[in-house]
Amino acid sequence: MVPHLITALTGPINELEARILDSLPAIERWFRLEWMEHTPPIYSAVDLRNAGFKLAPVDTNLFPGGFASLTPEMLPLAVQAAMAAIEKICPEAKNLLLVPETNLRSTFYLTNVQRLVRIFTQAGLNVRLGSLDPALKAPTTLRLPDGSELVLEPLERSQRRLGLKNFDPCTILLNNDLSEGRPKVLEGLHEQYLLPPLHAGWNLRRKSRHFQSYEEVAKKYAKLLGMDPWLIHPMFAHCGEVDVGADAGLDCVKTHADALLGKVRRKYKEYGINEKPFVVIKADNGPSELGIVTVRDAKELDAVCERAREKAAAGGALLSDVIIQEGVPTYERMNDAVAEPVVYMIDRYVVGGFYRVHAQRGIDENLNAPGASFVPLAFADSHQLPRPGERPGASAPNRFYMYGVIGRLAMLAASYELEATDPDAEVYE
């Protein structure tokens, strides 16, 4: 199912779809050549926004927690992708240690873990769960809504390896974004593969660095297709060390927000888009007390900061690096509720996705919030079988293929990002 687009199905988004379909062989060859030079993340999820005049990623998650929201029909694709990833990383592997989040009270997240266990088990691995919670001293059984169970065990660390009692894995799969810091138990594992790597965690990772890499990828891809990279790229700026409670760095945010709004206005004028642009301001390294703020005029930041100071008075920490990102509205709807597509990938393959739907949010707001629901995308049936020659906007497989292409561009950008930020990489002068 493709949601209803309330914008007219003519203009840049359909030109983009037609151009992508016409260039399919060149696109797939281009991706193949890129993957000969770069290593994809073990898995990733990309939030897209379809504005009708523009399709762009707005967030890339390297520790996706929504595998339970994918349609069951995606399992064959996911298992094959997991097999391909493991064959490259550790062909002789028989054991995989999955390390989830420490807060396991959410049945939705537990079902995500259950789905990951199933995928990698069917890929031919013995999968067990290890907890980063130092308070866990013995195996603990977790019960899921469908009556099944997961067993969470305490980690055991030797000098060079990490495992469980009587379980020595070749590969450790993190499904914990490390936003609370980097545990020492994960450091110095020279004889095991830790995926994603430690520097992918939110304790070190920065969104601005990712979108810098994405800009590079988008320009290469746009050159291949002979198109404007802005149609697939959200412009952005970055400010460091912004203390909203003390006005420190606020001038930087205002200046960049004003300049970015000016750039977007010029693009809107170029494409005849009769809308008022906006920018989104958020922490550069994941969630923060500031939250995600939408502004259409830099002057609005004064009111935003006043609200933030009230949070600070209640004990909130407001010192943060900040990314100012071009706002991309979403004009997709499911049953009159605002929706956005999310693309899921394992290794370099698109394996599925879903629409994030929120009835209480607007087209310019963050949908990844309490109250959101999820409608699976049937990628397993359709995204790899587009139908060139059909009228743009008329075919679900064609729209899904386009989503998959943009999702893979963001995944490629993540590989650029991880290579550039790898603390163990050799640097040549």
XYZ file of C-alpha atoms in Angstrom:
429
model
C 0.000 0.000 0.000
C 1.228 3.481 -0.874
C -0.262 6.266 1.269
C -2.291 8.991 -0.311
C -0.176 11.970 -1.385
C -2.214 15.125 -0.914
C 0.140 17.050 -3.205
C -0.447 16.781 -6.931
C 1.244 13.714 -8.389
C 3.164 15.835 -10.856
C 6.376 17.749 -10.562
C 9.835 16.960 -9.187
C 8.984 13.853 -7.123
C 7.557 12.057 -10.149
C 10.339 13.358 -12.357
C 12.721 11.889 -9.777
C 10.852 8.559 -9.797
C 10.916 8.405 -13.610
C 14.605 9.317 -13.721
C 15.452 6.624 -11.155
C 13.504 3.944 -13.042
C 15.022 4.938 -16.393
C 18.499 4.757 -14.837
C 18.010 1.477 -12.928
C 20.929 -0.476 -14.491
C 23.313 2.461 -13.992
C 22.139 2.945 -10.398
C 22.610 -0.702 -9.437
C 26.047 -0.798 -11.069
C 26.999 2.399 -9.217
C 25.976 0.841 -5.891
C 27.952 -2.333 -6.698
C 31.088 -0.307 -7.361
C 30.611 1.701 -4.165
C 30.285 -1.472 -2.098
C 33.546 -2.743 -3.577
C 35.228 0.220 -1.860
C 33.132 0.624 1.306
C 31.723 -1.672 4.001
C 28.039 -1.237 4.817
C 26.827 -1.141 8.421
C 25.588 -4.522 9.679
C 22.093 -3.009 9.754
C 20.458 0.396 9.534
C 17.100 2.166 9.382
C 16.455 5.416 7.529
C 13.558 7.843 8.120
C 12.442 9.449 4.853
C 10.222 12.443 4.174
C 8.288 12.704 0.911
C 7.306 16.334 0.352
C 5.922 15.778 -3.140
C 8.647 18.081 -4.467
C 11.516 16.417 -2.615
C 12.386 13.013 -1.091
C 15.140 13.025 1.512
C 16.403 11.143 4.578
C 16.081 13.022 7.860
C 17.598 10.445 10.226
C 19.744 7.298 9.962
C 19.687 4.826 12.855
C 22.586 2.378 13.164
C 20.939 0.460 16.033
C 17.417 -0.081 14.644
C 14.819 -1.266 17.135
C 11.751 -1.723 14.931
C 12.289 -5.078 13.222
C 9.034 -6.247 14.782
C 7.174 -3.664 12.660
C 8.270 -5.256 9.393
C 5.941 -7.559 7.523
C 6.665 -11.298 8.123
C 7.081 -11.674 4.362
C 10.403 -9.839 4.662
C 12.036 -12.703 6.591
C 13.496 -14.538 3.558
C 15.182 -11.321 2.384
C 16.432 -10.532 5.886
C 17.834 -14.031 6.408
C 19.630 -13.961 3.054
C 21.064 -10.520 3.834
C 22.220 -11.714 7.275
C 23.871 -14.748 5.645
C 25.716 -12.490 3.194
C 26.894 -10.219 6.012
C 28.181 -13.061 8.191
C 29.921 -14.789 5.264
C 31.925 -11.598 4.666
C 32.674 -10.886 8.321
C 33.336 -14.313 9.829
C 32.610 -17.212 7.419
C 33.380 -19.866 10.047
C 31.049 -18.286 12.620
C 28.704 -20.538 14.574
C 27.905 -18.348 17.596
C 26.509 -14.806 17.728
C 26.123 -12.763 20.907
C 23.278 -10.231 20.697
C 23.551 -7.333 23.180
C 20.224 -5.452 23.512
C 19.256 -2.261 25.341
C 19.415 -2.515 29.129
C 15.856 -1.196 29.560
C 13.732 -4.154 28.485
C 10.354 -3.139 29.892
C 8.942 -2.410 26.416
C 7.244 -5.430 24.872
C 7.560 -3.676 21.495
C 11.350 -3.619 21.850
C 11.462 -7.211 23.141
C 9.587 -8.314 20.027
C 12.250 -6.510 17.972
C 14.936 -8.545 19.769
C 12.940 -11.733 19.176
C 12.789 -10.950 15.450
C 16.558 -10.350 15.313
C 17.196 -13.654 17.091
C 15.007 -15.418 14.532
C 16.733 -13.763 11.547
C 20.260 -14.640 12.646
C 19.289 -18.100 13.862
C 17.828 -18.885 10.452
C 21.027 -17.503 8.929
C 22.779 -20.456 10.584
C 24.019 -19.100 13.916
C 23.547 -20.028 17.538
C 22.209 -16.782 19.029
C 22.191 -15.914 22.725
C 21.484 -12.644 24.542
C 23.954 -10.896 26.842
C 23.145 -7.911 29.052
C 25.266 -4.816 29.688
C 23.430 -4.374 32.990
C 26.001 -5.107 35.742
C 23.140 -5.871 38.132
C 22.221 -8.989 36.128
C 24.019 -11.878 37.843
C 22.121 -14.918 36.555
C 20.145 -15.949 33.438
C 16.758 -14.223 33.397
C 13.706 -15.322 31.415
C 11.741 -12.616 29.593
C 8.211 -13.438 28.485
C 6.741 -11.980 25.312
C 3.089 -11.228 24.494
C 2.826 -14.244 22.140
C 3.782 -16.627 24.945
C 7.356 -17.186 23.798
C 10.416 -16.500 25.930
C 13.865 -14.947 25.640
C 16.720 -15.683 28.043
C 18.998 -12.791 28.994
C 22.384 -13.756 30.460
C 25.212 -11.908 32.239
C 28.291 -11.168 30.134
C 31.604 -12.843 30.869
C 34.813 -11.045 29.857
C 38.284 -12.537 29.466
C 41.401 -10.563 28.567
C 40.631 -10.447 24.840
C 37.155 -11.915 24.371
C 33.571 -11.341 25.435
C 30.934 -14.050 25.770
C 28.604 -15.888 28.093
C 29.063 -18.938 30.280
C 30.023 -21.817 27.954
C 29.443 -19.578 24.905
C 32.296 -18.091 22.860
C 30.985 -16.015 19.916
C 32.847 -14.981 16.782
C 30.637 -11.913 16.370
C 28.906 -9.562 18.820
C 25.841 -7.740 17.484
C 25.007 -4.537 19.357
C 21.377 -3.455 19.453
C 22.219 -0.855 22.083
C 22.973 2.686 20.842
C 25.400 3.407 23.741
C 23.759 6.772 24.399
C 24.508 6.244 28.093
C 28.211 5.850 27.414
C 30.713 3.264 26.259
C 30.965 0.246 28.592
C 34.508 -0.904 29.318
C 33.431 -4.507 28.823
C 33.162 -3.810 25.091
C 36.627 -2.281 24.719
C 39.753 -4.051 23.496
C 38.087 -6.969 21.722
C 40.906 -7.692 19.287
C 39.833 -11.231 18.414
C 36.095 -10.697 17.874
C 33.926 -8.635 15.553
C 31.829 -5.980 17.303
C 29.028 -4.728 15.040
C 28.237 -1.881 14.771
C 31.637 -0.638 16.031
C 31.958 1.327 19.247
C 32.374 4.662 17.465
C 28.884 4.208 15.942
C 27.302 4.775 19.375
C 25.593 8.056 20.223
C 28.235 8.756 22.860
C 30.571 9.595 19.938
C 28.482 9.754 16.768
C 27.190 13.096 15.410
C 24.285 13.673 13.027
C 26.113 16.567 11.382
C 28.966 14.217 10.458
C 26.503 11.770 8.945
C 24.779 14.412 6.840
C 28.149 15.751 5.730
C 28.833 12.246 4.390
C 25.331 12.056 2.925
C 25.869 15.344 1.090
C 28.979 13.837 -0.518
C 27.054 10.708 -1.547
C 24.069 12.718 -2.833
C 26.303 14.859 -5.049
C 27.940 11.775 -6.581
C 24.572 10.150 -7.185
C 23.031 13.336 -8.584
C 25.923 13.681 -11.019
C 25.270 10.126 -12.212
C 21.616 10.937 -12.909
C 22.139 14.523 -14.082
C 19.897 16.062 -11.402
C 19.937 18.621 -8.604
C 21.197 16.936 -5.374
C 18.876 19.203 -3.348
C 15.948 17.019 -4.450
C 17.301 14.218 -2.244
C 19.384 16.107 0.321
C 18.313 18.171 3.363
C 20.650 21.136 3.790
C 22.023 21.610 7.317
C 24.335 23.589 9.602
C 26.028 22.821 12.921
C 26.643 24.679 16.194
C 28.745 23.320 19.030
C 28.329 23.706 22.785
C 24.983 25.496 22.893
C 23.854 26.184 26.457
C 20.271 27.363 26.011
C 19.858 28.089 29.684
C 22.681 30.667 29.585
C 22.278 31.944 26.004
C 25.766 30.573 25.229
C 25.985 29.746 21.550
C 22.433 30.902 20.856
C 23.630 33.523 18.391
C 25.235 30.735 16.363
C 21.922 28.885 16.182
C 20.000 32.024 15.175
C 22.531 32.980 12.512
C 22.628 29.518 10.955
C 18.850 29.106 11.144
C 18.327 32.432 9.385
C 20.909 31.635 6.687
C 19.469 28.161 6.102
C 15.931 29.501 5.799
C 17.227 31.926 3.170
C 18.809 29.092 1.172
C 15.595 27.046 1.294
C 13.524 30.067 0.176
C 15.744 30.437 -2.877
C 15.309 26.753 -3.729
C 11.538 27.008 -3.285
C 11.503 29.991 -5.640
C 13.620 28.094 -8.185
C 11.160 25.193 -8.220
C 7.985 27.264 -7.924
C 7.101 25.855 -4.502
C 4.507 28.045 -2.827
C 5.180 27.125 0.802
C 6.845 28.702 3.797
C 10.105 26.900 4.591
C 11.089 25.761 8.059
C 14.135 24.350 9.804
C 14.402 21.679 12.462
C 16.764 22.170 15.403
C 17.836 19.143 17.418
C 20.735 17.729 19.406
C 23.615 16.583 17.234
C 24.117 13.345 19.168
C 20.656 11.897 19.700
C 17.924 12.808 22.188
C 18.276 15.772 24.561
C 16.270 17.982 26.875
C 15.931 20.492 24.056
C 13.928 17.978 22.014
C 13.206 18.584 18.330
C 12.182 22.154 17.549
C 10.573 23.453 14.338
C 10.967 27.157 13.484
C 10.004 29.248 10.451
C 11.743 32.397 11.635
C 14.945 32.697 13.691
C 13.071 35.086 16.039
C 10.958 32.125 17.216
C 14.040 30.756 18.974
C 13.623 33.245 21.842
C 10.353 31.592 22.879
C 11.886 28.145 22.386
C 14.770 29.020 24.672
C 12.429 30.359 27.336
C 10.636 27.010 27.420
C 14.006 25.256 27.544
C 15.076 27.372 30.526
C 11.981 26.223 32.373
C 13.142 22.642 31.771
C 16.605 23.589 32.999
C 15.101 24.968 36.190
C 13.589 21.533 36.756
C 17.027 19.945 36.490
C 17.415 19.358 32.758
C 20.862 19.516 31.175
C 20.793 21.801 28.156
C 24.431 21.872 27.050
C 24.550 20.244 23.654
C 25.934 20.327 20.148
C 23.112 21.291 17.810
C 22.279 20.510 14.187
C 20.043 22.893 12.239
C 18.442 20.941 9.401
C 16.266 21.970 6.478
C 12.731 20.892 7.301
C 11.206 18.447 4.828
C 7.414 18.236 5.193
C 5.661 14.918 4.644
C 2.529 14.931 2.526
C 1.866 11.224 2.816
C -1.204 10.158 4.767
C -2.696 6.921 6.053
C -6.382 7.223 6.918
C -5.980 11.022 7.177
C -3.054 10.677 9.614
C 0.378 12.062 8.694
C 2.831 9.315 7.655
C 6.483 8.877 6.693
C 8.308 5.844 5.260
C 11.107 4.115 7.184
C 13.458 1.812 5.263
C 15.226 -1.121 6.971
C 18.442 -2.658 5.690
C 20.759 -5.515 6.637
C 24.222 -5.313 5.146
C 23.773 -3.611 1.738
C 20.284 -4.958 1.116
C 16.874 -3.388 1.676
C 14.867 -5.970 3.608
C 11.676 -4.095 4.470
C 10.208 -1.035 6.061
C 7.088 0.540 7.449
C 5.125 3.763 7.488
C 5.357 5.641 10.771
C 1.921 7.172 11.263
C 0.887 9.810 13.819
C -2.642 11.221 13.961
C -1.731 14.020 16.412
C 1.269 15.410 14.530
C 1.493 17.837 11.606
C 3.314 17.607 8.291
C 6.263 19.588 9.677
C 6.596 17.760 13.019
C 8.605 14.822 14.304
C 6.511 11.632 13.989
C 8.865 9.501 16.067
C 6.988 10.264 19.265
C 4.554 8.609 21.688
C 1.274 7.887 19.922
C 2.887 6.765 16.652
C 1.708 3.580 14.959
C 3.371 1.476 12.278
C 2.059 0.037 9.016
C 4.412 -2.486 7.334
C 5.643 -1.835 3.811
C 5.527 -4.865 1.545
C 9.115 -4.432 0.371
C 9.651 -8.180 0.310
C 7.135 -8.510 -2.506
C 7.749 -5.400 -4.497
C 10.731 -3.126 -3.960
C 13.164 -5.229 -6.000
C 10.723 -5.580 -8.899
C 9.987 -2.050 -10.113
C 7.986 -1.587 -13.299
C 9.721 0.812 -15.689
C 7.389 2.415 -18.187
C 4.456 2.873 -15.818
C 3.158 6.342 -15.135
C 5.092 7.864 -12.186
C 3.150 7.767 -8.936
C 0.861 4.976 -10.139
C 2.773 1.932 -8.917
C 3.597 0.806 -5.376
C 6.671 -1.193 -6.504
C 8.096 1.875 -8.237
C 7.531 4.100 -5.202
C 9.029 1.436 -2.919
C 12.060 1.060 -5.190
C 12.621 4.825 -5.002
C 12.397 4.687 -1.193
C 14.931 1.845 -1.237
C 17.363 3.802 -3.405
C 17.314 6.824 -1.067
C 17.585 4.523 1.951
C 20.658 2.873 0.435
C 22.218 6.278 -0.247
C 21.886 7.077 3.466
C 23.314 3.661 4.343
C 26.275 4.322 2.044
C 26.734 7.690 3.745
C 26.832 5.852 7.088
C 29.666 3.686 5.770
C 31.565 6.834 4.692
C 30.883 8.315 8.123
C 32.115 5.276 10.062
C 35.264 5.064 7.959
C 36.021 8.755 8.517
C 35.480 8.543 12.286
C 37.180 5.183 12.920
C 39.744 5.861 15.668
C 41.778 2.794 14.600
C 41.955 3.678 10.894
C 45.380 4.375 9.439
C 45.851 7.924 8.179
C 48.138 8.508 5.218
C 49.695 11.915 4.615
